[in-house]
Amino acid sequence: MAPVATQPVYTPTSGFNTPDSQLDGPVAAAPIHPTAARRPYSIVVNSDKTTYSEQFITSKYENRGANVVTTADGEVTVVPTVQSYEFRTGRKVQKTGLMMVGMGGNNGTTLCATILANRHNITWHTKSGVQTPNYIGSLLRASTVRLGSDPTTGKDVHVPISDVLPMVHPNDLVLGGWDISGIPMDKAMARAQVLDWDLQRQVAPLMALIGTPLPSVYYPTFIAANQSARADNVIPGHDKQAHLERLRADIRNFKVQNELDRVIVFWTANTERYSDIIPGVNDTSANLLSSVKSSHDEVSPSTLFAMAAILENAPFINGAPQNTFVPGVIDLAEKHRSFIGGDDLKSGQTKLKSVLAEFLVNAGIKPLSIASYNHLGNNDGHNLSAEAQFKSKEISKSSVVDDMVESNRLLFKTAEQLDVGQTAKKVNNGKGEHPDHVVVIKYVPAVGDSKRAIDEYYSEILMGGRSTINIFNECEDSLLATPLILDLTVLAELLTRVQYRDPANPTSEFTPLYSVLSLLSYMLKAPLVKPGTDVVNSLNRQRNGLEQFLKACIGLEAHGDILLDTRIW
């Protein structure tokens, strides 16, 4: 009689007891994805404008512009201008911690799991094969910048943007934060249902080591009522001054316990309703601080977190659309020379809109209407199903085409040029003619984190003709948002090391950059800018501005596309 084959005993596993071999054995030997690779800083600019010391990269840069004056009879006078600056960038990358508000949400858990997977080089199986961890979608780590051309071949030379200056590697970020939901991070990742099961299985033990988020601030009137069931991990009481001090202590303790040089605080929690701007309440830093002491109703949780970060000299970035940065917060940041940036992560539909609207206007085509529809099923969609929270998102999404319209008054009339009797809706609050712009967001639980976005661009073309462009976009919302959070964090740390002065006065002290980090605009739907200055929404201009600034810090002039050597004898 033939022997009976013995079946192997199957021991079910939750993933919490993942064998070390799966983390440190053959997986650890897998090739590192180029976007996650470590490279020594290797760019050396041989120029009298750039000097290097052990501590600093110092560069001289001439900012060239033009003053334009148009006379009453239509004559346009242009006077070129040059302003010289000296930049100094610290070469030592600071040990940096990232504290996320909403750490246990879809974005927070996806970010933590992504960093852990890259840090331990955990590969996992999907139905398409073995997947390697990476930072695809990161502007800094997955895109390049042109430095110049190879003198022997004439070919352009590109390097990763993250290599232009010394920057924090995402793998090195120390992770922490707050959440109104108190479930541990491994279970929060499972709840989010964003990442592949095999990756979750392997990374779960590492997520469990992060533990439970710190208790957060919860004021029910600022987020949708449907979020109350998650609010089991909140700082008790109603004393907003006590809450502010608690948040400041959390930041200090996190910094000390992890021996950090720098902490970045990032709001990736629920969208709040807009706060009313009330004179005497939140219009100045003094009034805002007084309103916190009196626990005024219009001091939102996100504003409280921003204030705590400012007072602890920790850059604060708002990844949601509400008006966290009321005038009093900006005033407080200016007084403390602390950094703030926002608003609202620009991951999919709005990023595409900023490109396509610019394309149409620059091509001399007149958009008449832009209708945008979204549906998604994650907790962000659940929160946005409430009217007050949706209005915050609608405002941030709707402003994206404003500067493109303003740039072309051949197509779009000013308020003064409009004929009497033209519909008031086209006046756009005194700004003049504007495309009809409609934004709709619906909550559809079945699709989870996989957001659907449908856009229609209806435009006027030659001789009264019409053109319609329809776009359907489907994406994992958190997988697009996570690289933006990383980029914003890395850039915020870098910008704390950049200072400037007037080279005409070489004995003067170097000064930090202005408090509002408008250089972060590429990643944000409604960029916060210096009060009194225009917002730039054009994605190309935003990227070019960041690229040129990084080059300026190493003494390189901006490269245009004139390609003069190819156009002359």
Coordinates of C-alpha atoms in Angstrom, one line a residue:
M1 CA 0.0 0.0 0.0
A2 CA 1.4 3.4 -1.0
P3 CA 2.3 5.7 1.8
V4 CA -0.2 8.5 2.5
A5 CA 1.2 12.0 1.9
T6 CA 1.4 14.1 5.0
Q7 CA -0.4 17.5 4.6
P8 CA 1.5 20.5 6.1
V9 CA -0.2 21.9 9.2
Y10 CA -1.6 25.4 8.4
T11 CA -1.3 27.9 11.3
P12 CA -3.5 30.9 10.6
T13 CA -1.8 34.3 11.2
S14 CA -3.2 37.7 11.7
G15 CA 0.0 39.3 10.5
F16 CA 0.9 40.5 13.9
N17 CA 3.4 37.6 14.3
T18 CA 5.1 38.1 10.9
P19 CA 8.3 36.0 10.8
D20 CA 11.5 38.1 10.9
S21 CA 12.6 36.3 7.7
Q22 CA 9.8 38.0 5.8
L23 CA 11.2 41.4 6.8
D24 CA 14.9 40.8 7.1
G25 CA 15.6 37.8 4.9
P26 CA 15.1 37.6 1.1
V27 CA 12.9 40.7 1.2
A28 CA 15.6 42.8 2.6
A29 CA 17.9 41.9 -0.3
A30 CA 15.3 43.1 -2.9
P31 CA 16.5 46.1 -5.0
I32 CA 15.7 49.5 -3.6
H33 CA 13.4 51.5 -5.8
P34 CA 15.1 54.5 -7.3
T35 CA 12.6 56.9 -5.6
A36 CA 13.6 55.4 -2.2
A37 CA 17.3 55.2 -2.8
R38 CA 19.8 57.1 -0.7
R39 CA 22.4 59.2 -2.5
P40 CA 25.2 61.3 -1.1
Y41 CA 24.9 65.0 -1.8
S42 CA 27.1 65.3 -4.9
I43 CA 26.3 68.6 -6.7
V44 CA 29.2 71.1 -6.8
V45 CA 28.7 74.4 -8.6
N46 CA 32.0 75.9 -9.7
S47 CA 31.2 79.6 -9.8
D48 CA 32.2 82.8 -8.0
K49 CA 28.6 83.0 -7.0
T50 CA 28.7 79.8 -4.9
T51 CA 30.8 78.9 -1.9
Y52 CA 30.9 75.9 0.4
S53 CA 31.8 75.5 4.0
E54 CA 31.3 72.6 6.4
Q55 CA 28.1 74.2 7.6
F56 CA 26.7 76.1 4.7
I57 CA 26.1 76.4 1.0
T58 CA 26.2 80.2 0.3
S59 CA 25.1 81.6 -3.1
K60 CA 24.6 85.0 -4.7
Y61 CA 21.5 85.4 -6.9
E62 CA 20.1 88.2 -9.0
N63 CA 16.3 88.3 -9.2
R64 CA 15.4 89.9 -12.5
G65 CA 12.0 91.4 -13.2
A66 CA 10.4 94.4 -14.7
N67 CA 8.2 97.3 -13.7
V68 CA 5.4 98.0 -16.2
V69 CA 3.5 101.3 -16.5
T70 CA 0.6 101.8 -18.9
T71 CA -0.2 105.4 -19.6
A72 CA -3.7 106.8 -20.2
D73 CA -3.1 106.8 -24.0
G74 CA -2.1 103.1 -23.9
E75 CA 1.6 103.4 -24.1
V76 CA 3.3 100.5 -22.2
T77 CA 6.7 101.4 -20.6
V78 CA 8.8 98.5 -19.3
V79 CA 11.8 99.0 -17.0
P80 CA 13.9 96.0 -16.2
T81 CA 14.8 95.5 -12.6
V82 CA 17.5 93.6 -10.7
Q83 CA 17.5 92.8 -7.0
S84 CA 20.5 91.0 -5.6
Y85 CA 20.3 88.4 -2.7
E86 CA 22.7 86.2 -0.9
F87 CA 21.3 82.8 0.3
R88 CA 22.7 80.6 3.0
T89 CA 21.5 77.0 3.4
G90 CA 22.5 74.8 6.3
R91 CA 24.1 71.6 5.0
K92 CA 23.2 69.4 8.1
V93 CA 19.8 67.9 7.6
Q94 CA 17.9 68.0 10.9
K95 CA 16.5 65.0 12.7
T96 CA 12.9 65.6 12.0
G97 CA 9.6 64.4 13.5
L98 CA 6.3 64.6 11.7
M99 CA 3.3 65.0 14.0
M100 CA 0.0 64.5 12.1
V101 CA -3.4 65.7 13.2
G102 CA -5.7 62.9 12.1
M103 CA -2.9 60.4 12.3
G104 CA -5.3 57.4 12.4
G105 CA -7.2 58.4 9.2
N106 CA -6.6 57.1 5.7
N107 CA -3.8 59.6 4.9
G108 CA -2.0 59.2 8.2
T109 CA -2.0 55.4 8.2
T110 CA -1.1 55.2 4.6
L111 CA 1.8 57.5 5.1
C112 CA 3.1 55.6 8.2
A113 CA 2.8 52.2 6.4
T114 CA 4.5 53.6 3.3
I115 CA 7.5 54.9 5.3
L116 CA 7.8 51.6 7.2
A117 CA 7.6 49.5 4.1
N118 CA 10.3 51.6 2.4
R119 CA 12.4 51.7 5.6
H120 CA 12.4 47.9 5.9
N121 CA 12.2 47.4 2.1
I122 CA 9.1 45.1 2.5
T123 CA 8.0 43.7 -0.9
W124 CA 4.5 42.2 -1.2
H125 CA 2.4 40.1 -3.6
T126 CA -0.4 41.5 -5.7
K127 CA -2.4 39.9 -8.4
S128 CA 0.0 41.4 -10.9
G129 CA 3.2 40.1 -9.2
V130 CA 5.7 41.3 -6.6
Q131 CA 5.5 45.0 -5.7
T132 CA 8.5 47.0 -4.4
P133 CA 7.9 49.9 -2.0
N134 CA 8.5 53.3 -3.5
Y135 CA 7.8 57.0 -3.3
I136 CA 6.2 57.4 -6.7
G137 CA 4.0 60.5 -6.8
S138 CA 6.5 62.6 -4.8
L139 CA 7.6 65.7 -6.7
L140 CA 10.9 65.7 -4.8
R141 CA 11.8 62.0 -5.0
A142 CA 10.2 60.9 -8.3
S143 CA 10.7 63.9 -10.6
T144 CA 13.8 65.6 -11.9
V145 CA 15.1 69.1 -12.7
R146 CA 17.4 70.2 -15.5
L147 CA 20.8 71.5 -14.3
G148 CA 22.3 72.2 -17.7
S149 CA 23.8 70.3 -20.6
D150 CA 26.8 67.9 -21.0
P151 CA 29.5 69.9 -22.9
T152 CA 30.6 66.8 -24.9
T153 CA 27.2 65.6 -26.1
G154 CA 25.0 68.7 -25.8
K155 CA 22.4 66.5 -24.0
D156 CA 20.4 67.9 -21.1
V157 CA 21.5 66.7 -17.6
H158 CA 18.7 66.1 -15.1
V159 CA 18.9 65.2 -11.4
P160 CA 16.2 64.3 -8.9
I161 CA 14.8 67.4 -7.3
S162 CA 15.7 65.9 -3.8
D163 CA 19.4 66.0 -4.8
V164 CA 19.5 69.8 -5.5
L165 CA 20.0 70.6 -1.8
P166 CA 20.5 68.3 1.2
M167 CA 17.0 67.1 2.2
V168 CA 15.4 64.8 4.8
H169 CA 14.9 61.2 3.5
P170 CA 11.3 60.2 4.2
N171 CA 12.5 57.0 5.7
D172 CA 14.2 59.0 8.5
L173 CA 11.1 60.8 9.6
V174 CA 10.0 60.1 13.2
L175 CA 6.2 59.6 13.2
G176 CA 3.6 60.7 15.7
G177 CA 0.5 62.7 16.1
W178 CA -3.1 63.0 17.4
D179 CA -6.5 61.6 16.4
I180 CA -10.0 61.8 17.9
S181 CA -10.2 58.0 17.3
G182 CA -8.2 55.9 19.7
I183 CA -7.7 52.7 17.9
P184 CA -4.1 51.5 17.5
M185 CA -2.4 52.3 14.2
D186 CA -2.3 48.8 12.9
K187 CA -6.1 48.5 13.3
A188 CA -6.6 52.0 11.9
M189 CA -4.6 50.9 8.8
A190 CA -7.0 47.9 8.4
R191 CA -10.0 50.2 8.8
A192 CA -8.8 52.5 6.1
Q193 CA -8.7 49.7 3.5
V194 CA -6.2 51.5 1.3
L195 CA -3.2 49.2 1.0
D196 CA -3.0 45.7 -0.4
W197 CA -3.7 42.9 2.2
D198 CA -0.2 41.3 1.8
L199 CA 1.5 44.6 2.6
Q200 CA -0.8 45.3 5.5
R201 CA -0.1 41.8 6.9
Q202 CA 3.7 42.4 6.9
V203 CA 3.7 46.0 8.0
A204 CA 1.1 45.5 10.8
P205 CA 3.6 44.6 13.5
L206 CA 5.6 47.7 12.8
M207 CA 2.5 49.8 12.8
A208 CA 1.5 48.3 16.1
L209 CA 4.8 49.6 17.6
I210 CA 3.7 53.2 16.8
G211 CA 0.9 52.6 19.2
T212 CA -2.2 54.7 19.7
P213 CA -2.4 58.4 18.6
L214 CA -2.4 61.1 21.2
P215 CA -5.8 62.4 22.3
S216 CA -6.9 65.2 20.0
V217 CA -9.1 68.3 20.3
Y218 CA -12.8 67.7 19.3
Y219 CA -15.3 70.6 19.0
P220 CA -18.4 68.9 17.4
T221 CA -19.6 72.1 15.7
F222 CA -16.6 72.2 13.4
I223 CA -16.9 68.8 11.7
A224 CA -19.8 66.7 10.6
A225 CA -22.1 65.2 13.2
N226 CA -21.5 61.8 11.6
Q227 CA -17.9 61.8 13.0
S228 CA -19.1 61.7 16.6
A229 CA -18.9 57.9 16.7
R230 CA -15.2 58.0 16.1
A231 CA -14.5 60.6 18.8
D232 CA -13.4 58.3 21.7
N233 CA -9.9 59.8 22.1
V234 CA -10.3 63.4 22.9
I235 CA -8.7 65.9 25.3
P236 CA -11.3 66.4 28.0
G237 CA -13.0 69.6 29.0
H238 CA -14.0 72.8 27.2
D239 CA -11.2 75.1 28.2
K240 CA -9.4 76.1 25.0
Q241 CA -6.5 77.7 26.8
A242 CA -5.9 74.4 28.6
H243 CA -6.2 72.6 25.3
L244 CA -3.6 74.9 23.7
E245 CA -1.2 74.2 26.5
R246 CA -1.8 70.5 26.2
L247 CA -0.9 70.6 22.5
R248 CA 2.2 72.6 23.1
A249 CA 3.3 70.1 25.8
D250 CA 2.7 67.2 23.3
I251 CA 4.9 68.9 20.8
R252 CA 7.7 69.5 23.3
N253 CA 7.5 66.0 24.7
F254 CA 7.6 64.4 21.3
K255 CA 10.7 66.5 20.4
V256 CA 12.5 65.6 23.7
Q257 CA 11.6 61.9 23.8
N258 CA 12.8 61.4 20.2
E259 CA 15.8 63.7 20.5
L260 CA 14.6 65.7 17.5
D261 CA 16.1 68.9 16.0
R262 CA 12.8 69.8 14.3
V263 CA 9.1 69.0 14.5
I264 CA 6.6 69.6 11.6
V265 CA 2.9 69.6 12.5
F266 CA 0.6 68.6 9.7
W267 CA -3.2 68.8 9.6
T268 CA -4.5 65.8 7.7
A269 CA -7.7 65.4 9.8
N270 CA -11.3 66.1 8.8
T271 CA -12.3 69.2 6.9
E272 CA -13.8 71.8 9.2
R273 CA -16.5 74.3 8.5
Y274 CA -15.2 77.9 7.8
S275 CA -14.6 80.0 10.9
D276 CA -16.3 83.4 10.9
I277 CA -13.8 86.3 10.8
I278 CA -14.9 88.5 13.7
P279 CA -13.2 91.9 14.6
G280 CA -11.9 91.7 18.1
V281 CA -11.9 87.8 18.1
N282 CA -9.5 86.4 15.5
D283 CA -8.4 89.4 13.5
T284 CA -5.1 89.9 15.3
S285 CA -2.8 87.7 17.3
A286 CA -3.6 89.5 20.5
N287 CA -7.3 89.2 20.0
L288 CA -6.9 85.5 19.0
L289 CA -4.9 84.7 22.1
S290 CA -7.5 86.5 24.2
S291 CA -10.3 84.5 22.5
V292 CA -8.5 81.2 23.3
K293 CA -8.4 82.3 27.0
S294 CA -12.2 82.9 26.9
S295 CA -12.8 79.7 24.9
H296 CA -14.6 81.6 22.2
D297 CA -16.8 79.5 19.9
E298 CA -15.1 80.6 16.7
V299 CA -11.7 79.2 17.7
S300 CA -11.5 76.0 15.7
P301 CA -9.4 72.9 16.5
S302 CA -7.2 73.4 13.4
T303 CA -6.5 77.0 14.5
L304 CA -5.6 75.8 18.0
F305 CA -3.1 73.3 16.5
A306 CA -1.6 76.0 14.3
M307 CA -1.2 78.3 17.3
A308 CA 0.4 75.5 19.3
A309 CA 2.9 74.8 16.5
I310 CA 3.7 78.5 16.0
L311 CA 4.4 79.0 19.7
E312 CA 6.7 76.0 19.8
N313 CA 8.5 77.1 16.6
A314 CA 7.3 74.0 14.7
P315 CA 6.2 74.7 11.1
F316 CA 2.5 74.0 10.6
I317 CA 0.9 72.9 7.3
N318 CA -2.8 72.7 6.7
G319 CA -3.7 69.9 4.4
A320 CA -7.5 70.6 4.5
P321 CA -9.6 73.4 2.9
Q322 CA -10.9 75.3 6.0
N323 CA -9.7 78.7 6.9
T324 CA -7.4 77.6 9.7
F325 CA -5.2 80.7 9.0
V326 CA -7.5 83.4 10.2
P327 CA -5.7 86.8 10.2
G328 CA -4.8 86.4 13.9
V329 CA -2.8 83.2 13.1
I330 CA -0.9 84.8 10.3
D331 CA -0.1 87.7 12.6
L332 CA 1.1 85.3 15.3
A333 CA 3.3 83.5 12.9
E334 CA 4.9 86.8 11.7
K335 CA 5.5 87.9 15.3
H336 CA 7.2 84.6 16.2
R337 CA 9.0 84.2 12.9
S338 CA 7.5 80.7 12.6
F339 CA 6.5 79.0 9.4
I340 CA 3.0 78.1 8.1
G341 CA 1.7 76.7 4.8
G342 CA -1.6 75.6 3.3
D343 CA -4.3 75.1 2.2
D344 CA -5.8 71.7 1.1
L345 CA -3.8 69.0 -0.6
K346 CA -3.9 69.2 -4.4
S347 CA -3.8 65.6 -5.5
G348 CA -6.0 64.8 -8.5
Q349 CA -8.9 66.7 -10.0
T350 CA -7.8 70.2 -9.1
K351 CA -4.2 69.6 -10.1
L352 CA -5.4 68.5 -13.5
K353 CA -7.8 71.5 -13.7
S354 CA -4.9 73.9 -13.0
V355 CA -3.1 72.4 -16.0
L356 CA -6.1 72.1 -18.4
A357 CA -7.6 75.5 -17.7
E358 CA -4.2 77.1 -18.3
F359 CA -3.8 75.2 -21.5
L360 CA -7.1 76.4 -22.8
V361 CA -6.6 80.0 -21.9
N362 CA -3.0 80.1 -23.2
A363 CA -4.2 78.5 -26.4
G364 CA -6.6 81.4 -26.9
I365 CA -9.6 79.2 -26.2
K366 CA -12.3 80.6 -23.8
P367 CA -13.6 78.3 -21.1
L368 CA -17.3 79.1 -20.6
S369 CA -18.0 76.6 -17.9
I370 CA -16.1 74.0 -15.8
A371 CA -18.4 71.4 -14.1
S372 CA -16.7 69.0 -11.7
Y373 CA -18.3 66.1 -10.0
N374 CA -16.7 63.7 -7.4
H375 CA -17.8 60.8 -5.5
L376 CA -15.9 58.8 -2.9
G377 CA -16.5 56.5 0.0
N378 CA -13.8 57.1 2.6
N379 CA -14.2 59.0 5.8
D380 CA -13.3 62.2 4.1
G381 CA -16.3 61.7 1.8
H382 CA -18.5 60.9 4.8
N383 CA -17.4 64.2 6.6
L384 CA -17.9 66.2 3.3
S385 CA -21.5 65.0 3.0
A386 CA -22.4 67.6 5.6
E387 CA -23.1 71.0 3.9
A388 CA -20.9 73.2 6.1
Q389 CA -17.8 71.0 5.5
F390 CA -18.6 70.7 1.8
K391 CA -18.6 74.5 1.5
S392 CA -15.0 74.6 2.7
K393 CA -14.0 72.2 0.0
E394 CA -16.0 73.9 -2.7
I395 CA -14.3 77.2 -1.9
S396 CA -10.8 75.7 -2.2
K397 CA -11.6 73.9 -5.4
S398 CA -13.3 76.9 -7.1
S399 CA -10.5 79.4 -6.9
V400 CA -8.0 77.4 -9.0
V401 CA -8.7 79.2 -12.3
D402 CA -8.8 82.7 -11.1
D403 CA -5.3 83.9 -12.0
M404 CA -5.5 82.3 -15.4
V405 CA -8.7 84.3 -16.2
E406 CA -7.0 87.4 -14.8
S407 CA -4.1 86.9 -17.2
N408 CA -6.1 87.1 -20.4
R409 CA -8.5 90.1 -20.6
L410 CA -8.8 89.5 -24.4
L411 CA -11.1 86.6 -23.6
F412 CA -12.5 87.6 -20.2
K413 CA -13.7 91.2 -19.6
T414 CA -13.1 93.1 -16.5
A415 CA -16.0 94.3 -14.3
E416 CA -15.7 97.7 -15.9
Q417 CA -15.8 96.3 -19.5
L418 CA -18.9 94.3 -19.0
D419 CA -22.0 95.6 -20.7
V420 CA -24.8 96.9 -18.4
G421 CA -27.4 94.1 -18.2
Q422 CA -24.9 91.2 -18.4
T423 CA -25.7 88.6 -15.7
A424 CA -24.4 89.4 -12.3
K425 CA -23.0 85.9 -11.8
K426 CA -20.3 86.6 -14.4
V427 CA -19.0 89.6 -12.5
N428 CA -17.5 87.2 -9.9
N429 CA -17.6 89.5 -6.9
G430 CA -16.2 92.5 -8.8
K431 CA -13.4 90.5 -10.5
G432 CA -15.0 90.5 -13.9
E433 CA -16.1 87.9 -16.3
H434 CA -15.4 84.3 -15.2
P435 CA -16.3 80.8 -16.4
D436 CA -19.3 79.2 -14.6
H437 CA -17.6 76.9 -12.2
V438 CA -19.6 74.2 -10.4
V439 CA -18.2 71.6 -7.9
V440 CA -20.2 68.6 -6.6
I441 CA -19.1 66.0 -4.1
K442 CA -21.1 63.0 -3.1
Y443 CA -20.5 60.3 -0.6
V444 CA -20.8 56.7 -2.0
P445 CA -19.5 54.2 0.6
A446 CA -19.1 51.3 -1.8
V447 CA -16.1 52.9 -3.7
G448 CA -14.1 53.4 -0.5
D449 CA -10.9 55.3 -1.0
S450 CA -11.1 55.0 -4.8
K451 CA -12.4 58.5 -5.8
R452 CA -14.1 59.1 -9.0
A453 CA -13.8 62.6 -10.6
I454 CA -15.7 63.7 -13.7
D455 CA -15.0 67.0 -15.4
E456 CA -16.6 68.8 -18.3
Y457 CA -14.8 71.8 -19.9
Y458 CA -17.2 73.7 -22.2
S459 CA -15.4 76.4 -24.3
E460 CA -15.9 79.0 -27.0
I461 CA -13.7 78.5 -30.1
L462 CA -13.4 80.3 -33.5
M463 CA -16.4 82.0 -35.0
G464 CA -18.8 81.2 -32.2
G465 CA -18.1 77.5 -32.2
R466 CA -18.1 75.4 -29.1
S467 CA -15.7 72.7 -27.8
T468 CA -16.4 70.2 -25.0
I469 CA -13.7 68.1 -23.2
N470 CA -14.9 65.4 -20.8
I471 CA -12.4 63.7 -18.4
F472 CA -13.0 60.7 -16.1
N473 CA -10.4 60.1 -13.5
E474 CA -10.3 57.3 -10.9
C475 CA -7.7 57.2 -8.3
E476 CA -6.9 55.9 -4.8
D477 CA -7.2 59.2 -3.0
S478 CA -4.8 58.5 -0.1
L479 CA -2.1 57.1 -2.4
L480 CA -2.1 60.4 -4.2
A481 CA -2.2 62.5 -1.0
T482 CA 0.5 60.7 0.9
P483 CA 3.4 61.8 -1.4
L484 CA 2.2 65.4 -1.1
I485 CA 2.3 65.2 2.7
L486 CA 5.9 63.9 2.5
D487 CA 7.0 66.6 0.0
L488 CA 5.4 69.4 2.1
T489 CA 7.1 68.0 5.2
V490 CA 10.5 67.7 3.6
L491 CA 10.3 71.1 2.0
A492 CA 9.2 72.7 5.3
E493 CA 12.3 71.3 7.1
L494 CA 14.6 72.5 4.3
L495 CA 13.2 76.0 4.3
T496 CA 13.9 76.3 8.0
R497 CA 17.6 76.0 7.0
V498 CA 17.5 78.7 4.3
Q499 CA 18.3 82.3 5.1
Y500 CA 19.0 85.4 3.1
R501 CA 20.5 88.9 3.2
D502 CA 21.4 91.8 1.0
P503 CA 24.9 91.2 -0.4
A504 CA 25.5 95.0 -0.6
N505 CA 25.7 94.8 3.2
P506 CA 27.9 91.7 3.9
T507 CA 28.1 92.5 7.6
S508 CA 24.3 92.2 8.1
E509 CA 22.7 89.2 9.7
F510 CA 21.1 86.5 7.6
T511 CA 17.3 86.5 8.0
P512 CA 14.8 83.5 7.8
L513 CA 12.3 83.4 5.0
Y514 CA 8.9 85.0 5.4
S515 CA 6.5 83.1 7.6
V516 CA 4.0 82.1 4.9
L517 CA 5.7 79.4 2.8
S518 CA 4.1 80.1 -0.6
L519 CA 6.9 78.0 -2.1
L520 CA 4.7 75.0 -1.2
S521 CA 1.9 76.1 -3.6
Y522 CA 2.5 73.2 -6.1
M523 CA 1.0 70.7 -3.6
L524 CA -1.9 72.8 -2.4
K525 CA -5.3 73.7 -3.9
A526 CA -5.7 77.1 -2.3
P527 CA -2.2 78.4 -1.7
L528 CA -1.6 80.6 1.3
V529 CA 0.5 83.6 0.2
K530 CA 1.9 86.7 1.8
P531 CA -1.0 89.1 2.6
G532 CA -1.4 91.7 -0.2
T533 CA 0.2 89.5 -2.9
D534 CA -1.5 87.6 -5.7
V535 CA -2.1 83.9 -5.6
V536 CA -0.5 81.8 -8.4
N537 CA -2.6 78.7 -9.3
S538 CA -0.9 77.8 -12.5
L539 CA 0.8 74.4 -11.9
N540 CA 3.6 75.2 -14.3
R541 CA 4.4 78.5 -12.7
Q542 CA 4.2 76.9 -9.2
R543 CA 6.7 74.2 -10.1
N544 CA 9.0 76.6 -12.0
G545 CA 9.0 78.9 -8.9
L546 CA 10.1 76.1 -6.6
E547 CA 12.6 74.8 -9.1
Q548 CA 14.2 78.2 -9.6
F549 CA 14.3 78.9 -5.9
L550 CA 16.2 75.7 -5.2
K551 CA 18.6 76.5 -8.0
A552 CA 19.1 80.0 -6.6
C553 CA 20.2 78.5 -3.3
I554 CA 23.1 76.8 -5.1
G555 CA 23.9 79.9 -7.3
L556 CA 22.3 78.8 -10.6
E557 CA 20.4 81.1 -12.8
A558 CA 17.0 80.0 -14.0
H559 CA 17.2 78.1 -17.3
G560 CA 14.6 79.2 -19.9
D561 CA 13.7 77.4 -23.1
I562 CA 15.1 80.0 -25.4
L563 CA 17.7 77.4 -26.6
L564 CA 19.6 80.2 -28.3
D565 CA 22.5 78.1 -29.4
T566 CA 20.1 76.1 -31.6
R567 CA 18.6 79.1 -33.2
I568 CA 21.6 81.1 -34.4
W569 CA 24.5 80.4 -36.8

